[in-house]
Amino acid sequence: MRNSSIEPLESIALDSELAETDWQSCFDHIASQIGVWSDHHKLSGASAKVLFWRSQTRSKIISLPAGTSTRQAHSAMALSLIESENNTLDNLPHAIFTLPSSSKSSEKKKQTGKVHILGCVEDEQSMQLVANAIQNAGMTLSAILPACSVATVQTIQRTLELAHGHQPVLLLRTDDHESTLVGACNNQILFIRQIRTGMAQFISAWLRPISRKGPDESELRLTEQQASELFMTQGIPSPDLEIPQYQITGRDLLPSMQPIIQKLSVEIKQTARFGFETHQRDAVKLYLAGPGGNIPRMGEVLSAHLDIPCGQNDSQASNDSLLASALKVNAKPIDLSPQTVCSLRTLQGSQKALWIGVAAAFALIMADGLVARHNIQQSKDQLQQLDTSFKSTQVSQSQLDLCNILSTTLAMADQNLADAFKADAPWPFVLDFIAKTTPANIRLTNITLEQDKKLPIAKLHGMVLADKPEIGAQAIKAYLDQLNASPILNNGKLGTTQRLQYNGKEAQQFSLAFSVMPMSSIKLFANQQVAAVEDGK
Amino acid sequence: MNTEQRNKIIAQTVVALSVIVGGYSLFTDPARKTLAQVQAELQNTRNTILEVETVHASTPDIQKAIIQLKELSSQVNENGRVARDRGSMFAALTTIAAQHNIIVEQIEPVESADQPANVPSDNEPQIDALYQGYRINIIGQYPEVVAFVRSLQRDLGYTIVRSVRLTPTYSKDSPTVRADIETVHHAFDIPQALFRSTALDDGDTP
């Protein structure tokens, strides 16, 4: 196909008998020719869709009641094919395809018509030959389509286009080797029938000796090419038609063709009888399509045999070759590629899907990574901005930290100070008190104020002038009591006493010891006194 | 699909998975980890800023407190000066004696073996503590000696008068006493590093 149109670039004549008997040998010839064409037209690397016809292709159409699910319908067709093949379908190229049974506009409505299933089976070996030929020619096999299936699909689609009203339609598509008959009414396909009668049968009929009606009654033998040309130009001749080229008339040609027309007519009539309702049969119109639609008088003759009016030949369908139909049709469901090719295709598909998945995953990873990096950059920018604002407030934090450190340090210093001064005593106060308390008859010879084992003590040494020991003792006791009365001198004890002479007078020597209230206790005592005074108020 | 093709697909799948995992490990995973770290850091910074902003609002009060604390610290250090500096000690002692008409016969420092141990610590603030003892022999009238002792305790920093021994001199001209006084002078210095702090300087100029 070039520029959206089919160019019949090359063709090769085949020995039809050889194709029937030894298809492999026949196809070897075709395969070598395909290679030559591929080189000539530089088709290497192109995608190739193969449309083939083989008499050995087993094709079936079954119609199932409305409402049958697609799965059930396909299973039924598979069972039918297995039964006819007497083998499983696993190793055989096969296709099972649901044919359209109504027009697209009515498909939306609930399916009320029958379900028509097409199934066809081929030999693995034969399909492998086709695949090898395409592969050897450097092309990629896209699909191998059986001509019969393509013709059926195309005919059905065309029938639905014609059967858009209440007019019952009977469409006969005649190809080279077979015909497809489709009946439809009210946008619904009623029946589909494949008839093994095609143009080749008509042409073959004229390859046999033809007796000339006349004085000499000689026989005419046409070659296949002559018969083909004659059929395509004259079609089904009228009895009075004269063909000067071969000195024969239509009356000479018709007898050999009559059984084929008869057979075709019977097939159509029987099919129509069972496919249409009675009232539909009376109104049915026959249309011809495909290459057979261009055969002169084909419609006229069939119409006469069937007693059915023949509609205008569908020129579009007639001119549409099967090749064009094959290119239009969705090839996948009716592809008969060999299992090896299918496996390879599956493998390639899996590989493709795998690597697309890898690419997609990699793209996601890359995208995710890039997004993450973008977010990192954004976060870093934010961090930088925060750092800037943080620095402005950080001074306050460091000041608070310093404040705390200073407070703690001062508290430590205060604690150390308190520990060190725990035993400090108010020595001047003690000395003042002693000075004020000491009477004139007492002479102190030594005052010692000291911290003894961390406790402040006061020791007094002195003498009292007294003629009598009793007076001296009383004076010492009074002195002791007076000192003890002080809140800061406690636990006053009299030490040693001794009589002695002082400047010629009797005297009593003594020593006193007191514990001195430390400064810390004085503060506590003072606080308690203040509190007591306040409570008293 | 035959076994060979299936194996091929499996092998390619393994390679593909390896490529994907490798790509993720090399490109995305490190970036995601870094992102998590940066975002955690960002969150921490935000939290810190929230805390600091609260503090920031009370900056003037903090600065006032720093000034007061600094003054206190300076006072503490000043009070410990005589413990550190013998020259200052003699000068101060002489001044006090002159004020109270005291004759200082002898001033003798007493070496102390059991100085407080100052263990430096990175975590807690430390004070630099020490003490210095003196033995002082003076002569003066009793009230002046008492006043001298009072001045020692009151005007000479962190001074502890550990002992006072008074004995009369029995002088005919004026009744005086001889006093043997033992003093201990303490210092609890606040580290100078805190004074050199920028924050403290900032605190000087609120």
XYZ file of C-alpha atoms in Angstrom:
743
model
C 0.000 0.000 0.000
C 1.379 3.380 -0.944
C -0.105 6.755 -0.296
C -3.209 5.136 1.211
C -4.045 3.301 -1.958
C -3.383 -0.172 -3.134
C -0.970 -0.533 -5.965
C -1.093 -3.959 -7.563
C 2.563 -3.918 -8.114
C 3.373 -7.487 -8.837
C 1.550 -10.734 -9.555
C 2.449 -14.258 -10.370
C 0.347 -16.909 -12.036
C -0.054 -20.089 -10.041
C -0.833 -23.530 -11.078
C -4.176 -24.004 -9.336
C -3.929 -27.757 -9.511
C -0.498 -27.731 -7.926
C -1.824 -25.390 -5.238
C -4.493 -27.924 -4.442
C -2.228 -30.958 -4.407
C 1.192 -29.718 -3.303
C 0.807 -26.366 -1.658
C 4.296 -26.348 -0.222
C 5.977 -26.613 -3.615
C 3.613 -24.023 -4.945
C 4.385 -21.654 -2.128
C 8.145 -22.144 -2.477
C 7.796 -20.558 -5.851
C 5.809 -17.689 -4.364
C 8.297 -17.281 -1.489
C 11.245 -16.841 -3.805
C 9.246 -14.369 -5.827
C 8.322 -12.384 -2.712
C 12.020 -12.021 -1.959
C 12.651 -10.668 -5.421
C 9.782 -8.187 -5.125
C 10.937 -7.069 -1.719
C 14.393 -6.296 -3.080
C 13.001 -4.638 -6.147
C 10.604 -2.371 -4.303
C 12.871 -1.912 -1.258
C 10.344 -3.321 1.149
C 12.927 -4.557 3.612
C 11.809 -3.682 7.135
C 8.240 -3.007 6.069
C 5.297 -4.475 7.900
C 3.598 -7.171 5.859
C -0.010 -8.256 6.111
C -0.610 -11.447 4.180
C -3.989 -12.248 2.693
C -4.163 -15.812 1.454
C -6.625 -18.257 0.089
C -6.165 -21.986 0.439
C -8.713 -24.594 -0.192
C -7.323 -26.380 2.881
C -8.314 -23.549 5.215
C -11.067 -24.814 7.478
C -13.563 -22.068 8.117
C -16.826 -22.179 10.021
C -19.574 -19.831 10.952
C -22.008 -20.710 13.677
C -24.983 -18.712 14.789
C -26.077 -18.884 18.385
C -29.237 -17.625 20.070
C -29.429 -14.068 21.207
C -28.125 -13.496 24.690
C -25.288 -15.979 24.386
C -22.250 -14.475 25.987
C -19.135 -13.946 23.928
C -17.239 -16.377 26.118
C -19.834 -19.073 25.677
C -20.022 -18.423 21.959
C -16.249 -18.674 21.563
C -16.177 -21.851 23.613
C -18.852 -23.330 21.391
C -16.864 -22.434 18.293
C -13.666 -23.839 19.817
C -15.429 -27.101 20.597
C -16.810 -27.223 17.087
C -13.359 -26.667 15.577
C -11.780 -29.265 17.885
C -14.413 -31.754 16.868
C -13.909 -31.148 13.187
C -10.109 -31.119 13.497
C -10.109 -34.079 15.846
C -7.278 -32.310 17.615
C -6.708 -29.573 20.152
C -6.248 -26.048 18.874
C -3.173 -25.341 20.963
C -0.693 -26.070 18.219
C -2.796 -24.927 15.309
C -3.070 -21.378 14.033
C -6.688 -20.547 14.550
C -8.978 -17.594 14.925
C -12.324 -17.271 16.616
C -14.082 -14.017 16.001
C -17.484 -12.573 16.860
C -18.955 -11.133 13.706
C -20.905 -7.913 13.894
C -24.601 -8.749 14.037
C -26.135 -5.307 13.937
C -25.354 -1.803 12.798
C -23.429 0.458 15.132
C -26.484 2.597 15.868
C -28.496 -0.394 17.017
C -25.556 -1.975 18.872
C -26.153 0.470 21.648
C -29.536 -1.056 22.209
C -29.940 -4.407 23.820
C -28.706 -7.184 21.602
C -31.717 -9.017 20.279
C -30.241 -10.723 17.209
C -28.282 -13.890 16.959
C -24.632 -14.137 17.810
C -22.540 -15.098 14.796
C -19.126 -16.566 15.370
C -16.474 -17.078 12.747
C -13.799 -19.674 13.287
C -11.014 -20.814 11.015
C -8.073 -23.144 11.395
C -4.911 -23.605 9.403
C -1.880 -25.861 9.467
C 1.070 -24.703 11.496
C 3.471 -25.844 8.795
C 1.728 -23.932 6.031
C 1.485 -20.765 8.050
C 5.120 -21.169 9.040
C 6.037 -21.247 5.341
C 4.237 -17.957 4.849
C 5.926 -16.463 7.891
C 9.349 -17.675 6.725
C 8.798 -16.236 3.272
C 7.977 -12.845 4.691
C 10.863 -13.014 7.136
C 13.329 -14.107 4.444
C 12.188 -11.209 2.318
C 13.281 -8.900 5.134
C 9.803 -7.818 6.143
C 8.016 -8.049 9.476
C 4.971 -10.224 9.511
C 2.021 -8.270 10.838
C -0.765 -10.788 10.235
C -1.812 -13.688 8.059
C -5.428 -13.285 7.115
C -7.558 -15.967 5.519
C -9.361 -14.482 2.546
C -12.577 -16.255 3.427
C -12.756 -14.580 6.822
C -11.940 -11.180 5.453
C -14.578 -11.557 2.785
C -17.133 -12.566 5.393
C -16.387 -9.585 7.585
C -16.488 -7.199 4.667
C -19.755 -8.651 3.376
C -21.425 -8.392 6.745
C -20.394 -4.788 7.139
C -21.689 -3.986 3.664
C -24.960 -5.833 4.315
C -25.578 -3.849 7.465
C -25.038 -0.665 5.504
C -27.694 -1.758 2.983
C -30.169 -3.140 5.536
C -30.795 0.082 7.320
C -34.607 0.022 6.972
C -37.301 -2.645 6.990
C -36.160 -3.881 3.596
C -34.827 -7.436 3.858
C -31.496 -7.686 2.113
C -29.658 -10.657 0.710
C -26.080 -9.886 -0.206
C -23.954 -12.283 -2.157
C -20.290 -11.645 -2.306
C -18.555 -13.757 -4.861
C -14.827 -14.026 -4.764
C -12.467 -16.155 -6.807
C -13.004 -19.362 -4.918
C -16.023 -18.927 -2.700
C -19.046 -16.804 -2.037
C -20.462 -15.361 1.140
C -24.183 -14.964 1.518
C -25.543 -12.690 4.202
C -29.158 -11.968 5.023
C -30.222 -8.976 7.061
C -33.306 -7.061 8.004
C -34.013 -4.241 10.448
C -30.304 -3.616 10.983
C -29.847 -7.164 12.176
C -27.814 -9.898 10.540
C -30.130 -12.888 10.285
C -27.803 -15.451 8.763
C -24.364 -15.870 7.234
C -23.479 -18.624 4.876
C -20.251 -19.488 3.125
C -20.723 -21.162 -0.246
C -17.829 -22.945 -1.871
C -18.606 -21.525 -5.255
C -16.614 -18.717 -6.712
C -15.604 -17.263 -10.041
C -12.910 -19.886 -10.384
C -15.605 -22.563 -10.674
C -17.259 -20.695 -13.538
C -13.955 -20.276 -15.323
C -13.001 -23.899 -14.729
C -16.261 -24.937 -16.350
C -15.095 -23.368 -19.622
C -11.770 -25.159 -19.532
C -13.540 -28.320 -20.500
C -14.160 -28.869 -24.269
C -17.017 -26.723 -25.540
C -19.120 -28.120 -28.401
C -20.015 -25.603 -31.057
C -23.621 -25.888 -32.227
C -23.471 -25.744 -35.961
C -22.781 -27.585 -39.168
C -19.290 -28.737 -38.232
C -19.993 -29.275 -34.498
C -16.337 -28.845 -33.665
C -14.999 -28.508 -30.100
C -13.431 -25.449 -28.619
C -10.761 -25.673 -25.919
C -10.025 -22.456 -24.059
C -6.952 -21.810 -22.010
C -7.380 -20.651 -18.421
C -6.473 -17.112 -19.407
C -8.871 -17.117 -22.333
C -11.646 -18.516 -20.169
C -10.966 -15.941 -17.493
C -10.984 -13.044 -19.943
C -14.137 -14.334 -21.584
C -15.897 -14.702 -18.226
C -14.892 -11.281 -17.043
C -16.064 -9.613 -20.275
C -19.152 -11.632 -21.146
C -20.131 -12.948 -17.728
C -23.023 -15.350 -17.952
C -23.887 -14.997 -21.629
C -27.357 -14.922 -23.093
C -28.099 -17.794 -25.445
C -28.141 -15.514 -28.454
C -24.843 -13.881 -27.738
C -22.322 -14.414 -30.490
C -18.686 -14.412 -29.791
C -16.942 -14.087 -33.137
C -13.511 -14.368 -31.619
C -14.100 -18.029 -30.836
C -16.968 -18.571 -33.307
C -19.298 -19.664 -30.565
C -22.584 -18.432 -29.135
C -23.932 -18.195 -25.637
C -25.930 -21.305 -26.280
C -22.629 -23.217 -26.592
C -21.236 -21.864 -23.337
C -24.265 -22.063 -21.075
C -24.540 -25.863 -20.654
C -21.185 -26.134 -18.889
C -22.063 -23.224 -16.653
C -25.586 -24.262 -15.860
C -24.816 -26.732 -13.006
C -22.799 -24.108 -11.187
C -25.550 -21.526 -11.496
C -28.043 -24.127 -10.417
C -25.988 -25.132 -7.406
C -25.458 -21.540 -6.379
C -29.147 -20.738 -6.798
C -30.218 -23.717 -4.720
C -27.835 -22.781 -1.965
C -29.126 -19.214 -1.913
C -32.757 -20.249 -2.087
C -32.473 -22.798 0.676
C -30.599 -20.379 2.902
C -33.108 -17.599 2.301
C -36.020 -19.929 2.966
C -34.726 -20.798 6.419
C -33.178 -17.446 7.205
C -36.061 -15.081 6.459
C -39.616 -14.992 7.730
C -42.292 -15.561 5.103
C -43.195 -11.912 4.852
C -39.544 -11.014 4.622
C -38.982 -13.496 1.789
C -41.571 -11.764 -0.337
C -39.841 -8.426 0.020
C -36.224 -9.465 -0.061
C -33.815 -7.907 -2.516
C -30.629 -9.441 -3.780
C -27.413 -7.515 -4.044
C -24.122 -8.650 -5.454
C -20.793 -7.558 -4.125
C -17.158 -8.359 -4.440
C -15.400 -9.230 -7.694
C -18.448 -11.318 -8.684
C -20.568 -8.226 -8.629
C -18.852 -7.040 -11.776
C -19.642 -10.168 -13.757
C -22.105 -9.224 -16.512
C -25.610 -10.686 -16.132
C -24.769 -12.492 -12.910
C -27.435 -10.603 -10.992
C -29.956 -10.959 -13.792
C -29.474 -14.696 -14.034
C -29.572 -15.289 -10.296
C -32.622 -13.063 -9.963
C -34.404 -15.124 -12.556
C -33.430 -18.393 -10.904
C -34.337 -17.238 -7.423
C -37.363 -15.206 -8.339
C -35.955 -12.402 -6.200
C -35.542 -8.867 -7.526
C -31.994 -7.849 -7.818
C -31.042 -4.489 -6.448
C -28.537 -2.213 -8.025
C -25.136 -3.719 -7.923
C -23.147 -2.356 -5.078
C -20.449 -0.761 -7.130
C -18.451 0.261 -4.113
C -18.402 -3.238 -2.734
C -17.811 -4.694 -6.158
C -14.853 -2.527 -6.816
C -13.475 -3.165 -3.385
C -11.028 -5.926 -3.805
C -10.504 -8.411 -1.049
C -7.054 -6.952 -0.535
C -8.548 -3.573 0.244
C -10.946 -5.212 2.672
C -8.070 -7.013 4.302
C -6.321 -3.722 4.931
C -9.441 -2.176 6.451
C -10.426 -5.031 8.684
C -9.182 -5.343 12.244
C -6.650 -8.087 11.641
C -5.903 -9.180 15.153
C -8.937 -11.393 15.818
C -8.627 -13.286 12.543
C -4.864 -13.528 12.383
C -3.608 -17.027 11.604
C 0.070 -16.433 12.245
C 1.917 -19.585 13.306
C 2.493 -20.302 16.965
C 6.196 -19.565 16.653
C 5.447 -16.111 15.319
C 2.757 -15.572 17.945
C 5.181 -16.638 20.647
C 7.835 -14.360 19.235
C 5.277 -11.559 19.039
C 4.253 -12.219 22.635
C 7.901 -12.226 23.610
C 8.542 -9.004 21.748
C 5.391 -7.508 23.213
C 6.447 -8.561 26.689
C 9.917 -7.179 26.093
C 8.490 -3.974 24.774
C 6.122 -3.693 27.727
C 8.973 -4.562 30.065
C 11.291 -1.906 28.731
C 8.507 0.634 28.502
C 7.854 -0.193 32.151
C 11.540 0.182 32.919
C 11.652 3.465 31.063
C 8.533 4.651 32.872
C 9.908 3.510 36.225
C 13.214 5.162 35.458
C 11.434 8.323 34.429
C 9.498 8.224 37.706
C 12.708 7.637 39.641
C 14.383 10.502 37.851
C 11.375 12.726 38.377
C 11.210 11.742 42.031
C 14.929 12.349 42.413
C 14.691 15.715 40.693
C 11.711 16.692 42.845
C 13.642 15.612 45.939
C 16.650 17.669 44.840
C 14.410 20.622 44.137
C 12.881 20.251 47.593
C 16.357 19.982 49.115
C 17.331 23.242 47.450
C 14.131 24.881 48.628
C 14.647 23.618 52.158
C 18.245 24.844 52.117
C 17.096 28.266 50.944
C 14.529 28.357 53.728
C 17.184 27.220 56.165
C 19.455 30.014 55.021
C 16.677 32.556 55.485
C 15.906 31.163 58.918
C 19.591 31.267 59.804
C 19.668 34.947 58.960
C 16.684 35.693 61.166
C 18.036 33.293 63.761
C 21.286 35.223 64.043
C 19.373 38.388 64.870
C 17.605 36.670 67.742
C 20.533 34.490 68.721
C 22.142 37.403 70.597
C 19.196 37.431 72.974
C 19.565 33.745 73.585
C 23.272 34.073 74.281
C 22.557 36.964 76.637
C 20.045 34.825 78.466
C 22.606 32.034 78.633
C 25.185 34.444 80.024
C 22.653 35.749 82.513
C 22.022 32.220 83.703
C 25.726 31.463 83.951
C 26.401 34.617 85.919
C 23.508 33.899 88.272
C 24.683 30.376 88.833
C 28.261 31.494 89.399
C 27.211 34.152 91.842
C 25.047 31.642 93.650
C 28.064 29.374 93.915
C 30.174 32.221 95.229
C 27.454 33.054 97.734
C 27.313 29.440 98.873
C 31.099 29.303 99.280
C 30.982 32.557 101.175
C 28.322 31.221 103.491
C 30.370 28.070 104.098
C 33.535 30.062 104.798
C 31.844 32.511 107.143
C 29.782 29.888 108.901
C 31.934 30.146 112.042
C 32.708 33.844 111.799
C 31.939 35.582 115.054
C 31.183 39.194 116.018
C 34.479 39.655 117.831
C 34.250 43.465 118.191
C 30.823 43.139 119.728
C 32.161 40.506 122.139
C 35.098 42.727 123.051
C 32.811 45.738 123.544
C 30.491 43.684 125.676
C 33.343 42.377 127.805
C 34.669 45.905 128.247
C 31.307 47.212 129.328
C 30.510 44.263 131.579
C 33.819 43.930 133.378
C 33.600 45.647 136.801
C 36.394 47.719 138.267
C 37.480 45.055 140.768
C 38.214 42.589 137.969
C 41.374 42.832 135.975
C 41.573 40.794 132.810
C 45.046 39.562 131.964
C 44.220 37.830 128.722
C 41.312 37.672 126.311
C 41.440 34.974 123.669
C 38.829 34.863 120.959
C 39.269 32.047 118.485
C 37.588 29.527 116.312
C 38.046 26.179 117.898
C 37.010 23.328 115.648
C 34.996 25.739 113.570
C 33.142 27.029 116.607
C 33.916 30.458 118.017
C 34.846 30.532 121.644
C 35.998 33.194 124.072
C 38.419 32.596 126.895
C 39.004 35.142 129.640
C 41.837 35.119 132.146
C 41.850 37.579 134.986
C 41.796 38.242 138.730
C 39.471 39.767 141.195
C 40.821 41.783 144.166
C 39.205 40.338 147.258
C 40.391 40.008 150.773
C 38.358 36.978 151.365
C 37.926 34.041 149.070
C 34.121 34.161 149.478
C 33.967 37.702 148.184
C 36.223 36.802 145.287
C 34.090 33.797 144.421
C 30.923 35.861 144.556
C 32.446 38.517 142.310
C 33.597 35.905 139.817
C 30.162 34.264 139.824
C 28.423 37.574 139.354
C 30.793 38.366 136.516
C 30.119 34.965 134.939
C 26.365 35.444 135.225
C 26.560 38.895 133.731
C 28.501 37.633 130.737
C 26.183 34.668 130.345
C 23.250 37.011 130.201
C 24.497 38.245 126.878
C 22.765 36.581 123.913
C 26.086 36.106 122.126
C 28.021 34.439 124.964
C 26.708 31.105 125.987
C 27.690 28.134 128.069
C 30.000 30.149 130.247
C 32.193 27.921 132.381
C 34.520 28.715 135.156
C 37.926 27.246 134.770
C 40.673 27.160 137.307
C 40.772 29.645 140.173
C 43.700 30.397 142.326
C 44.493 32.652 145.186
C 47.437 34.960 144.743
C 48.997 38.208 145.897
C 48.700 41.159 143.483
C 50.568 44.349 144.416
C 50.472 43.206 148.044
C 46.783 42.583 147.987
C 44.795 39.382 148.149
C 43.373 38.407 144.804
C 41.551 35.515 143.217
C 42.777 34.449 139.795
C 40.244 32.821 137.430
C 39.622 31.669 133.885
C 36.303 31.660 132.036
C 35.306 30.074 128.761
C 32.277 30.831 126.602
C 30.931 29.674 123.311
C 30.224 32.604 121.075
C 27.195 32.769 118.869
C 28.417 32.883 115.262
C 27.312 35.630 112.890
C 25.053 33.318 110.929
C 23.165 32.415 114.090
C 22.987 36.048 115.147
C 21.324 36.934 111.847
C 18.858 34.111 112.315
C 18.298 35.192 115.912
C 17.788 38.788 114.844
C 15.304 37.773 112.215
C 13.388 35.737 114.774
C 13.361 38.680 117.158
C 12.107 41.011 114.466
C 9.402 38.531 113.567
C 8.423 38.172 117.211
C 8.171 41.943 117.612
C 6.066 42.211 114.469
C 3.806 39.399 115.708
C 3.463 41.231 119.013
C 2.238 44.319 117.188
C 5.934 -18.836 24.712
C 8.473 -21.627 25.092
C 10.799 -22.236 28.016
C 13.727 -20.456 26.392
C 11.652 -17.369 25.716
C 10.236 -17.471 29.231
C 13.741 -17.674 30.679
C 14.768 -14.803 28.481
C 11.903 -12.679 29.760
C 12.713 -13.634 33.349
C 16.361 -12.700 32.831
C 15.408 -9.416 31.248
C 12.963 -8.747 34.058
C 15.725 -9.334 36.586
C 18.009 -6.978 34.662
C 15.226 -4.420 34.427
C 14.519 -4.640 38.136
C 18.232 -4.320 38.857
C 18.391 -1.249 36.674
C 15.379 0.258 38.437
C 16.666 -0.572 41.912
C 20.143 0.640 40.975
C 18.748 3.840 39.567
C 16.687 4.391 42.692
C 19.623 3.616 44.971
C 21.994 5.881 43.099
C 19.767 8.777 42.237
C 16.623 8.977 44.313
C 17.404 7.300 47.624
C 20.378 9.540 48.570
C 18.388 12.596 47.594
C 15.446 11.459 49.711
C 17.712 10.813 52.709
C 19.364 14.185 52.297
C 15.949 15.788 52.002
C 14.826 14.119 55.224
C 17.944 15.407 57.002
C 17.563 18.924 55.660
C 13.884 19.002 56.566
C 14.639 17.738 60.074
C 17.284 20.441 60.406
C 14.805 22.981 59.099
C 12.226 21.886 61.661
C 14.781 22.044 64.460
C 15.799 25.513 63.400
C 12.161 26.609 63.319
C 11.606 25.244 66.821
C 14.765 26.915 68.075
C 13.765 30.212 66.527
C 10.360 29.956 68.190
C 12.073 29.504 71.535
C 14.608 32.232 70.898
C 11.942 34.659 69.734
C 10.252 34.292 73.122
C 13.525 35.167 74.756
C 14.096 37.935 72.266
C 10.959 39.693 73.516
C 12.444 40.035 76.985
C 15.859 41.210 75.791
C 15.785 44.567 77.666
C 15.094 42.827 80.989
C 17.868 40.365 80.309
C 20.292 43.149 79.547
C 19.405 44.958 82.766
C 19.882 41.743 84.698
C 23.253 41.214 83.048
C 24.389 44.669 84.109
C 23.315 44.036 87.681
C 24.926 40.634 87.711
C 28.088 42.065 86.287
C 28.186 44.706 89.014
C 27.668 42.043 91.623
C 30.353 39.920 90.058
C 32.740 42.852 90.003
C 31.998 43.495 93.656
C 32.647 39.857 94.477
C 35.956 39.976 92.650
C 36.871 43.290 94.281
C 36.135 41.837 97.703
C 38.572 39.039 97.016
C 41.365 41.316 95.857
C 43.204 41.428 99.218
C 43.318 37.642 99.259
C 45.072 37.598 95.920
C 47.312 40.601 96.212
C 49.577 40.942 99.240
C 50.480 44.485 98.299
C 46.841 45.515 98.406
C 46.487 43.685 101.699
C 49.399 45.553 103.348
C 48.191 48.876 101.973
C 44.664 48.352 103.222
C 45.836 47.092 106.588
C 48.153 50.046 107.070
C 45.359 52.422 106.172
C 42.969 50.839 108.669
C 45.643 50.863 111.388
C 46.345 54.531 110.781
C 42.663 55.326 110.978
C 42.485 53.731 114.439
C 45.901 54.802 115.810
C 47.122 51.266 115.870
C 50.763 50.386 115.795
C 51.330 47.437 113.556
C 54.303 45.553 114.855
C 54.270 42.676 112.459
C 52.327 41.299 109.558
C 53.171 37.784 108.578
C 51.469 35.797 105.790
C 50.572 32.258 106.723
C 51.023 29.748 103.953
C 48.023 27.439 103.641
C 48.410 23.976 102.242
C 44.723 23.179 101.964
C 43.621 25.624 99.286
C 40.195 24.850 97.758
C 40.347 22.690 94.643
C 39.091 24.463 91.553
C 38.214 21.771 88.996
C 37.591 23.260 85.594
C 34.377 22.062 83.978
C 33.025 22.593 80.474
C 29.433 22.171 81.508
C 29.134 24.155 84.710
C 30.383 27.613 85.531
C 33.241 27.685 88.048
C 34.483 30.258 90.488
C 38.127 30.745 91.202
C 38.297 30.352 95.004
C 41.325 30.763 97.275
C 42.214 32.151 100.653
C 45.242 33.717 102.295
C 45.998 33.839 106.020
C 47.930 36.503 107.997
C 49.243 36.814 111.496
C 49.124 40.431 112.663
C 50.645 41.824 115.813
C 49.431 45.266 116.837
C 49.475 47.556 119.837
C 46.820 50.080 120.656
C 44.274 51.183 123.138
C 41.515 48.704 123.804
C 38.667 50.596 122.022
C 40.884 51.266 119.052
C 41.902 47.645 118.851
C 38.220 46.708 118.908
C 37.541 49.268 116.185
C 40.534 47.885 114.243
C 39.098 44.360 114.427
C 35.707 45.685 113.345
C 37.303 47.363 110.339
C 39.099 44.167 109.445
C 35.783 42.340 109.319
C 33.830 45.112 107.675
C 36.149 46.928 105.283
C 38.610 44.325 104.112
C 36.575 42.181 101.741
C 35.930 38.612 102.646
C 38.012 38.628 105.815
C 37.507 36.242 108.685
C 39.175 37.033 111.987
C 40.023 33.581 113.216
C 41.490 34.571 116.512
C 42.246 37.577 118.668
C 44.506 37.401 121.733
C 44.603 40.475 123.868
C 47.057 41.062 126.606
C 47.569 44.314 128.465
C 50.919 46.018 128.121
C 50.696 47.694 131.515
C 52.163 50.901 130.157
C 52.181 53.774 132.649
C 51.601 56.451 130.037
C 48.587 55.020 128.400
C 46.732 51.791 128.949
C 47.325 49.818 125.802
C 46.896 46.233 124.779
C 48.854 43.980 122.540
C 46.726 42.028 120.105
C 47.788 38.976 118.180
C 45.293 38.589 115.369
C 44.967 35.765 112.878
C 42.995 36.550 109.739
C 41.920 34.608 106.697
C 41.050 36.475 103.501
C 38.874 34.722 100.920
C 38.431 35.274 97.219
C 35.611 33.773 95.130
C 36.420 35.268 91.781
C 33.979 35.129 88.894
C 35.946 34.059 85.775
C 37.081 36.953 83.632
C 35.961 35.056 80.538
C 32.374 35.839 81.411
C 33.178 39.532 81.485
C 34.811 39.346 78.103
C 31.722 37.751 76.546
C 30.228 39.633 73.603
C 26.814 39.142 75.089
C 27.978 40.815 78.245
C 29.406 43.672 76.230
C 26.081 43.922 74.478
C 24.522 43.931 77.886
C 26.674 46.940 78.788
C 24.977 48.999 76.155
C 21.342 48.073 76.148
